[in-house]
mmCIF file of C-alpha atoms in Angstrom:
data_model
loop_
_atom_site.group_PDB
_atom_site.id
_atom_site.type_symbol
_atom_site.label_atom_id
_atom_site.label_comp_id
_atom_site.label_asym_id
_atom_site.label_seq_id
_atom_site.Cartn_x
_atom_site.Cartn_y
_atom_site.Cartn_z
ATOM 1 C CA UNK M 1 196.567 196.714 -119.713
ATOM 2 C CA UNK M 2 195.666 199.840 -119.202
ATOM 3 C CA UNK M 3 196.362 199.541 -115.577
ATOM 4 C CA UNK M 4 199.897 198.028 -116.240
ATOM 5 C CA UNK M 5 200.830 201.181 -118.810
ATOM 6 C CA UNK M 6 199.217 203.817 -115.931
ATOM 7 C CA UNK M 7 201.324 201.541 -113.349
ATOM 8 C CA UNK M 8 204.482 202.371 -115.437
ATOM 9 C CA UNK M 9 203.667 205.853 -115.913
ATOM 10 C CA UNK M 10 203.528 206.275 -112.123
ATOM 11 C CA UNK M 11 206.803 204.302 -111.749
ATOM 12 C CA UNK M 12 208.568 206.532 -114.821
ATOM 13 C CA UNK M 13 206.985 210.076 -112.775
ATOM 14 C CA UNK M 14 208.477 208.721 -109.434
ATOM 15 C CA UNK M 15 211.678 208.084 -110.902
ATOM 16 C CA UNK M 16 211.818 211.427 -112.729
ATOM 17 C CA UNK M 17 210.983 212.918 -109.508
ATOM 18 C CA UNK M 18 214.000 211.212 -107.567
ATOM 19 C CA UNK M 19 216.093 211.782 -110.062
ATOM 20 C CA UNK M 20 215.431 215.792 -109.824
ATOM 21 C CA UNK M 21 216.003 215.379 -106.007
ATOM 22 C CA UNK M 22 219.050 214.135 -106.754
ATOM 23 C CA UNK M 23 219.919 216.910 -109.574
ATOM 24 C CA UNK M 24 219.028 219.449 -106.746
ATOM 25 C CA UNK M 25 221.756 217.539 -104.795
ATOM 26 C CA UNK M 26 224.433 218.210 -107.239
ATOM 27 C CA UNK M 27 224.335 214.638 -108.801
ATOM 28 C CA UNK M 28 225.731 214.641 -112.588
ATOM 29 C CA UNK M 29 224.574 211.144 -113.209
ATOM 30 C CA UNK M 30 220.956 212.161 -111.963
ATOM 31 C CA UNK M 31 220.810 214.647 -114.438
ATOM 32 C CA UNK M 32 222.064 212.320 -117.193
ATOM 33 C CA UNK M 33 219.539 210.389 -116.164
ATOM 34 C CA UNK M 34 216.722 213.006 -116.534
ATOM 35 C CA UNK M 35 218.523 213.923 -119.870
ATOM 36 C CA UNK M 36 218.340 210.512 -121.249
ATOM 37 C CA UNK M 37 214.541 210.136 -119.922
ATOM 38 C CA UNK M 38 213.150 213.108 -121.309
ATOM 39 C CA UNK M 39 215.337 214.763 -124.118
ATOM 40 C CA UNK M 40 213.338 213.545 -127.156
ATOM 41 C CA UNK M 41 209.989 214.842 -125.777
ATOM 42 C CA UNK M 42 211.834 218.425 -124.638
ATOM 43 C CA UNK M 43 213.587 218.541 -128.362
ATOM 44 C CA UNK M 44 210.417 217.636 -129.930
ATOM 45 C CA UNK M 45 208.659 220.948 -127.710
ATOM 46 C CA UNK M 46 211.320 223.063 -128.911
ATOM 47 C CA UNK M 47 211.711 222.048 -132.444
ATOM 48 C CA UNK M 48 207.691 222.625 -133.018
ATOM 49 C CA UNK M 49 207.871 226.230 -131.608
ATOM 50 C CA UNK M 50 211.323 226.848 -133.512
ATOM 51 C CA UNK M 51 210.793 225.091 -136.685
ATOM 52 C CA UNK M 52 214.645 224.595 -136.998
ATOM 53 C CA UNK M 53 216.603 222.011 -135.766
ATOM 54 C CA UNK M 54 219.947 223.803 -134.676
ATOM 55 C CA UNK M 55 218.244 226.341 -132.575
ATOM 56 C CA UNK M 56 216.071 223.328 -131.025
ATOM 57 C CA UNK M 57 219.186 221.705 -129.821
ATOM 58 C CA UNK M 58 220.566 225.142 -128.544
ATOM 59 C CA UNK M 59 217.229 225.574 -126.485
ATOM 60 C CA UNK M 60 217.400 222.067 -125.157
ATOM 61 C CA UNK M 61 221.217 222.665 -124.001
ATOM 62 C CA UNK M 62 219.845 225.942 -122.209
ATOM 63 C CA UNK M 63 216.866 223.693 -120.853
ATOM 64 C CA UNK M 64 219.208 221.138 -118.622
ATOM 65 C CA UNK M 65 221.470 224.312 -117.816
ATOM 66 C CA UNK M 66 218.555 225.584 -116.335
ATOM 67 C CA UNK M 67 217.351 222.075 -114.874
ATOM 68 C CA UNK M 68 220.944 222.071 -113.531
ATOM 69 C CA UNK M 69 220.455 225.376 -111.528
ATOM 70 C CA UNK M 70 216.659 225.133 -110.733
ATOM 71 C CA UNK M 71 216.048 221.568 -109.954
ATOM 72 C CA UNK M 72 215.363 222.031 -106.514
ATOM 73 C CA UNK M 73 212.921 224.740 -107.354
ATOM 74 C CA UNK M 74 210.915 221.077 -108.757
ATOM 75 C CA UNK M 75 207.532 220.589 -106.620
ATOM 76 C CA UNK M 76 206.363 217.515 -107.425
ATOM 77 C CA UNK M 77 202.917 218.158 -105.309
ATOM 78 C CA UNK M 78 202.401 220.907 -107.784
ATOM 79 C CA UNK M 79 203.311 219.428 -111.304
ATOM 80 C CA UNK M 80 204.649 216.437 -112.836
ATOM 81 C CA UNK M 81 208.263 216.221 -113.600
ATOM 82 C CA UNK M 82 207.602 216.025 -117.275
ATOM 83 C CA UNK M 83 205.415 219.021 -116.988
ATOM 84 C CA UNK M 84 207.407 221.096 -115.569
ATOM 85 C CA UNK M 85 210.622 220.018 -117.533
ATOM 86 C CA UNK M 86 208.338 220.792 -120.923
ATOM 87 C CA UNK M 87 206.967 224.172 -119.455
ATOM 88 C CA UNK M 88 211.006 225.272 -119.227
ATOM 89 C CA UNK M 89 211.619 223.589 -122.538
ATOM 90 C CA UNK M 90 208.485 226.076 -123.956
ATOM 91 C CA UNK M 91 209.919 229.140 -122.246
ATOM 92 C CA UNK M 92 213.096 228.870 -123.338
ATOM 93 C CA UNK M 93 212.187 228.033 -126.789
ATOM 94 C CA UNK M 94 209.609 230.827 -127.128
ATOM 95 C CA UNK M 95 212.255 233.256 -125.958
ATOM 96 C CA UNK M 96 214.484 232.286 -128.293
ATOM 97 C CA UNK M 97 211.623 232.919 -130.787
ATOM 98 C CA UNK M 98 211.203 236.409 -129.685
ATOM 99 C CA UNK M 99 215.153 236.924 -129.996
ATOM 100 C CA UNK M 100 215.703 235.257 -133.441
ATOM 101 C CA UNK M 101 212.202 235.695 -135.089
ATOM 102 C CA UNK M 102 210.050 232.779 -135.964
ATOM 103 C CA UNK M 103 211.456 231.313 -138.894
ATOM 104 C CA UNK M 104 209.370 229.887 -142.047
ATOM 105 C CA UNK M 105 206.009 229.642 -140.180
ATOM 106 C CA UNK M 106 204.302 227.415 -143.003
ATOM 107 C CA UNK M 107 206.268 224.583 -142.567
ATOM 108 C CA UNK M 108 205.452 224.015 -138.865
ATOM 109 C CA UNK M 109 203.566 220.843 -139.490
ATOM 110 C CA UNK M 110 206.796 218.850 -140.597
ATOM 111 C CA UNK M 111 207.832 219.566 -137.014
ATOM 112 C CA UNK M 112 205.394 217.114 -135.682
ATOM 113 C CA UNK M 113 207.566 214.090 -137.635
ATOM 114 C CA UNK M 114 209.893 214.038 -134.949
ATOM 115 C CA UNK M 115 212.212 211.063 -134.954
ATOM 116 C CA UNK M 116 210.539 209.340 -131.842
ATOM 117 C CA UNK M 117 208.096 206.870 -131.993
ATOM 118 C CA UNK M 118 206.776 206.998 -128.491
ATOM 119 C CA UNK M 119 203.526 208.595 -127.512
ATOM 120 C CA UNK M 120 203.464 212.768 -128.725
ATOM 121 C CA UNK M 121 204.593 215.167 -125.922
ATOM 122 C CA UNK M 122 201.207 216.360 -124.840
ATOM 123 C CA UNK M 123 200.032 212.475 -124.434
ATOM 124 C CA UNK M 124 203.871 212.081 -122.228
ATOM 125 C CA UNK M 125 203.802 215.368 -120.899
ATOM 126 C CA UNK M 126 201.422 214.071 -117.782
ATOM 127 C CA UNK M 127 200.978 211.051 -116.455
ATOM 128 C CA UNK M 128 196.949 209.946 -116.766
ATOM 129 C CA UNK M 129 195.430 211.295 -113.543
ATOM 130 C CA UNK M 130 197.516 214.534 -113.966
ATOM 131 C CA UNK M 131 195.820 214.758 -117.466
ATOM 132 C CA UNK M 132 192.185 214.143 -116.258
ATOM 133 C CA UNK M 133 192.488 216.729 -113.588
ATOM 134 C CA UNK M 134 193.990 219.332 -115.940
ATOM 135 C CA UNK M 135 190.855 218.891 -118.398
ATOM 136 C CA UNK M 136 188.609 218.964 -115.896
ATOM 137 C CA UNK M 137 190.155 222.224 -114.220
ATOM 138 C CA UNK M 138 190.455 224.003 -118.125
ATOM 139 C CA UNK M 139 186.703 223.150 -118.675
ATOM 140 C CA UNK M 140 185.864 225.090 -115.721
ATOM 141 C CA UNK M 141 187.153 227.924 -117.184
ATOM 142 C CA UNK M 142 185.428 230.054 -119.420
ATOM 143 C CA UNK M 143 185.734 229.447 -123.150
ATOM 144 C CA UNK M 144 187.725 232.346 -124.261
ATOM 145 C CA UNK M 145 190.181 231.638 -121.532
ATOM 146 C CA UNK M 146 190.471 228.137 -121.349
ATOM 147 C CA UNK M 147 191.169 228.013 -125.341
ATOM 148 C CA UNK M 148 193.999 230.592 -124.639
ATOM 149 C CA UNK M 149 195.838 228.690 -122.285
ATOM 150 C CA UNK M 150 195.517 225.523 -124.092
ATOM 151 C CA UNK M 151 196.747 227.086 -127.566
ATOM 152 C CA UNK M 152 199.669 229.083 -125.422
ATOM 153 C CA UNK M 153 200.813 226.160 -123.624
ATOM 154 C CA UNK M 154 200.096 223.017 -125.666
ATOM 155 C CA UNK M 155 200.659 225.072 -129.340
ATOM 156 C CA UNK M 156 203.550 226.668 -128.480
ATOM 157 C CA UNK M 157 201.915 230.166 -129.381
ATOM 158 C CA UNK M 158 203.118 233.497 -128.108
ATOM 159 C CA UNK M 159 200.776 235.817 -126.116
ATOM 160 C CA UNK M 160 201.186 238.275 -128.973
ATOM 161 C CA UNK M 161 200.276 235.564 -131.185
ATOM 162 C CA UNK M 162 197.214 235.120 -129.642
ATOM 163 C CA UNK M 163 196.273 238.520 -128.905
ATOM 164 C CA UNK M 164 196.638 239.512 -132.787
ATOM 165 C CA UNK M 165 194.316 236.381 -133.510
ATOM 166 C CA UNK M 166 191.643 237.467 -130.751
ATOM 167 C CA UNK M 167 192.418 241.083 -131.884
ATOM 168 C CA UNK M 168 192.872 242.550 -128.620
ATOM 169 C CA UNK M 169 196.073 244.355 -126.875
ATOM 170 C CA UNK M 170 198.312 242.109 -125.567
ATOM 171 C CA UNK M 171 198.398 243.657 -121.994
ATOM 172 C CA UNK M 172 194.752 242.224 -122.073
ATOM 173 C CA UNK M 173 195.866 238.593 -123.493
ATOM 174 C CA UNK M 174 198.279 238.653 -120.651
ATOM 175 C CA UNK M 175 195.507 239.354 -117.868
ATOM 176 C CA UNK M 176 192.822 236.631 -119.475
ATOM 177 C CA UNK M 177 195.830 234.129 -119.254
ATOM 178 C CA UNK M 178 196.891 235.254 -115.878
ATOM 179 C CA UNK M 179 193.862 235.016 -114.203
ATOM 180 C CA UNK M 180 192.743 231.749 -115.782
ATOM 181 C CA UNK M 181 196.113 230.529 -114.502
ATOM 182 C CA UNK M 182 195.351 231.741 -111.154
ATOM 183 C CA UNK M 183 191.962 229.832 -111.373
ATOM 184 C CA UNK M 184 193.525 227.047 -112.700
ATOM 185 C CA UNK M 185 196.285 226.747 -109.913
ATOM 186 C CA UNK M 186 192.941 227.163 -107.107
ATOM 187 C CA UNK M 187 191.533 223.986 -109.006
ATOM 188 C CA UNK M 188 194.444 221.997 -109.402
ATOM 189 C CA UNK M 189 194.797 222.785 -105.465
ATOM 190 C CA UNK M 190 192.017 220.983 -104.595
#
């Protein structure tokens, strides 16, 4: 059973990679296919960060505009397609938070109940092999750096929020994460 779902995940990954290649060549139908296969997950990422459906919908629109314009930048050797797309969604949502300010933070847990019965965003973000490699590489980082990267990239916290929680200047937190990402990139490229 695990082999079957692993095979299905790899087939889905390959299909998205091919669709993104077509999007890079200007194929609108391929963009529609990418949208149909990923919009629920990316909407969930944006909604979790923004806690506002309208804002998340606006961000989702921006995400696919970015995909249309930057599909040629996608490199399947560096990241899975869903990871690349989710990173765009996360960054756009954080940018929107900075523009409008976070709304009603106390009810953020309700965003987890997005109408989607498939696995949660993190489970779908990476195929099984990508997730295992990422976990191994994150575990190689020191605890502070690993936790900061996990919180920033998988929980949608801004660098400022992480700096405030750790009681360090924003520049320090940015440096910690930047150095950690460099180490992570090196580990993932091995």
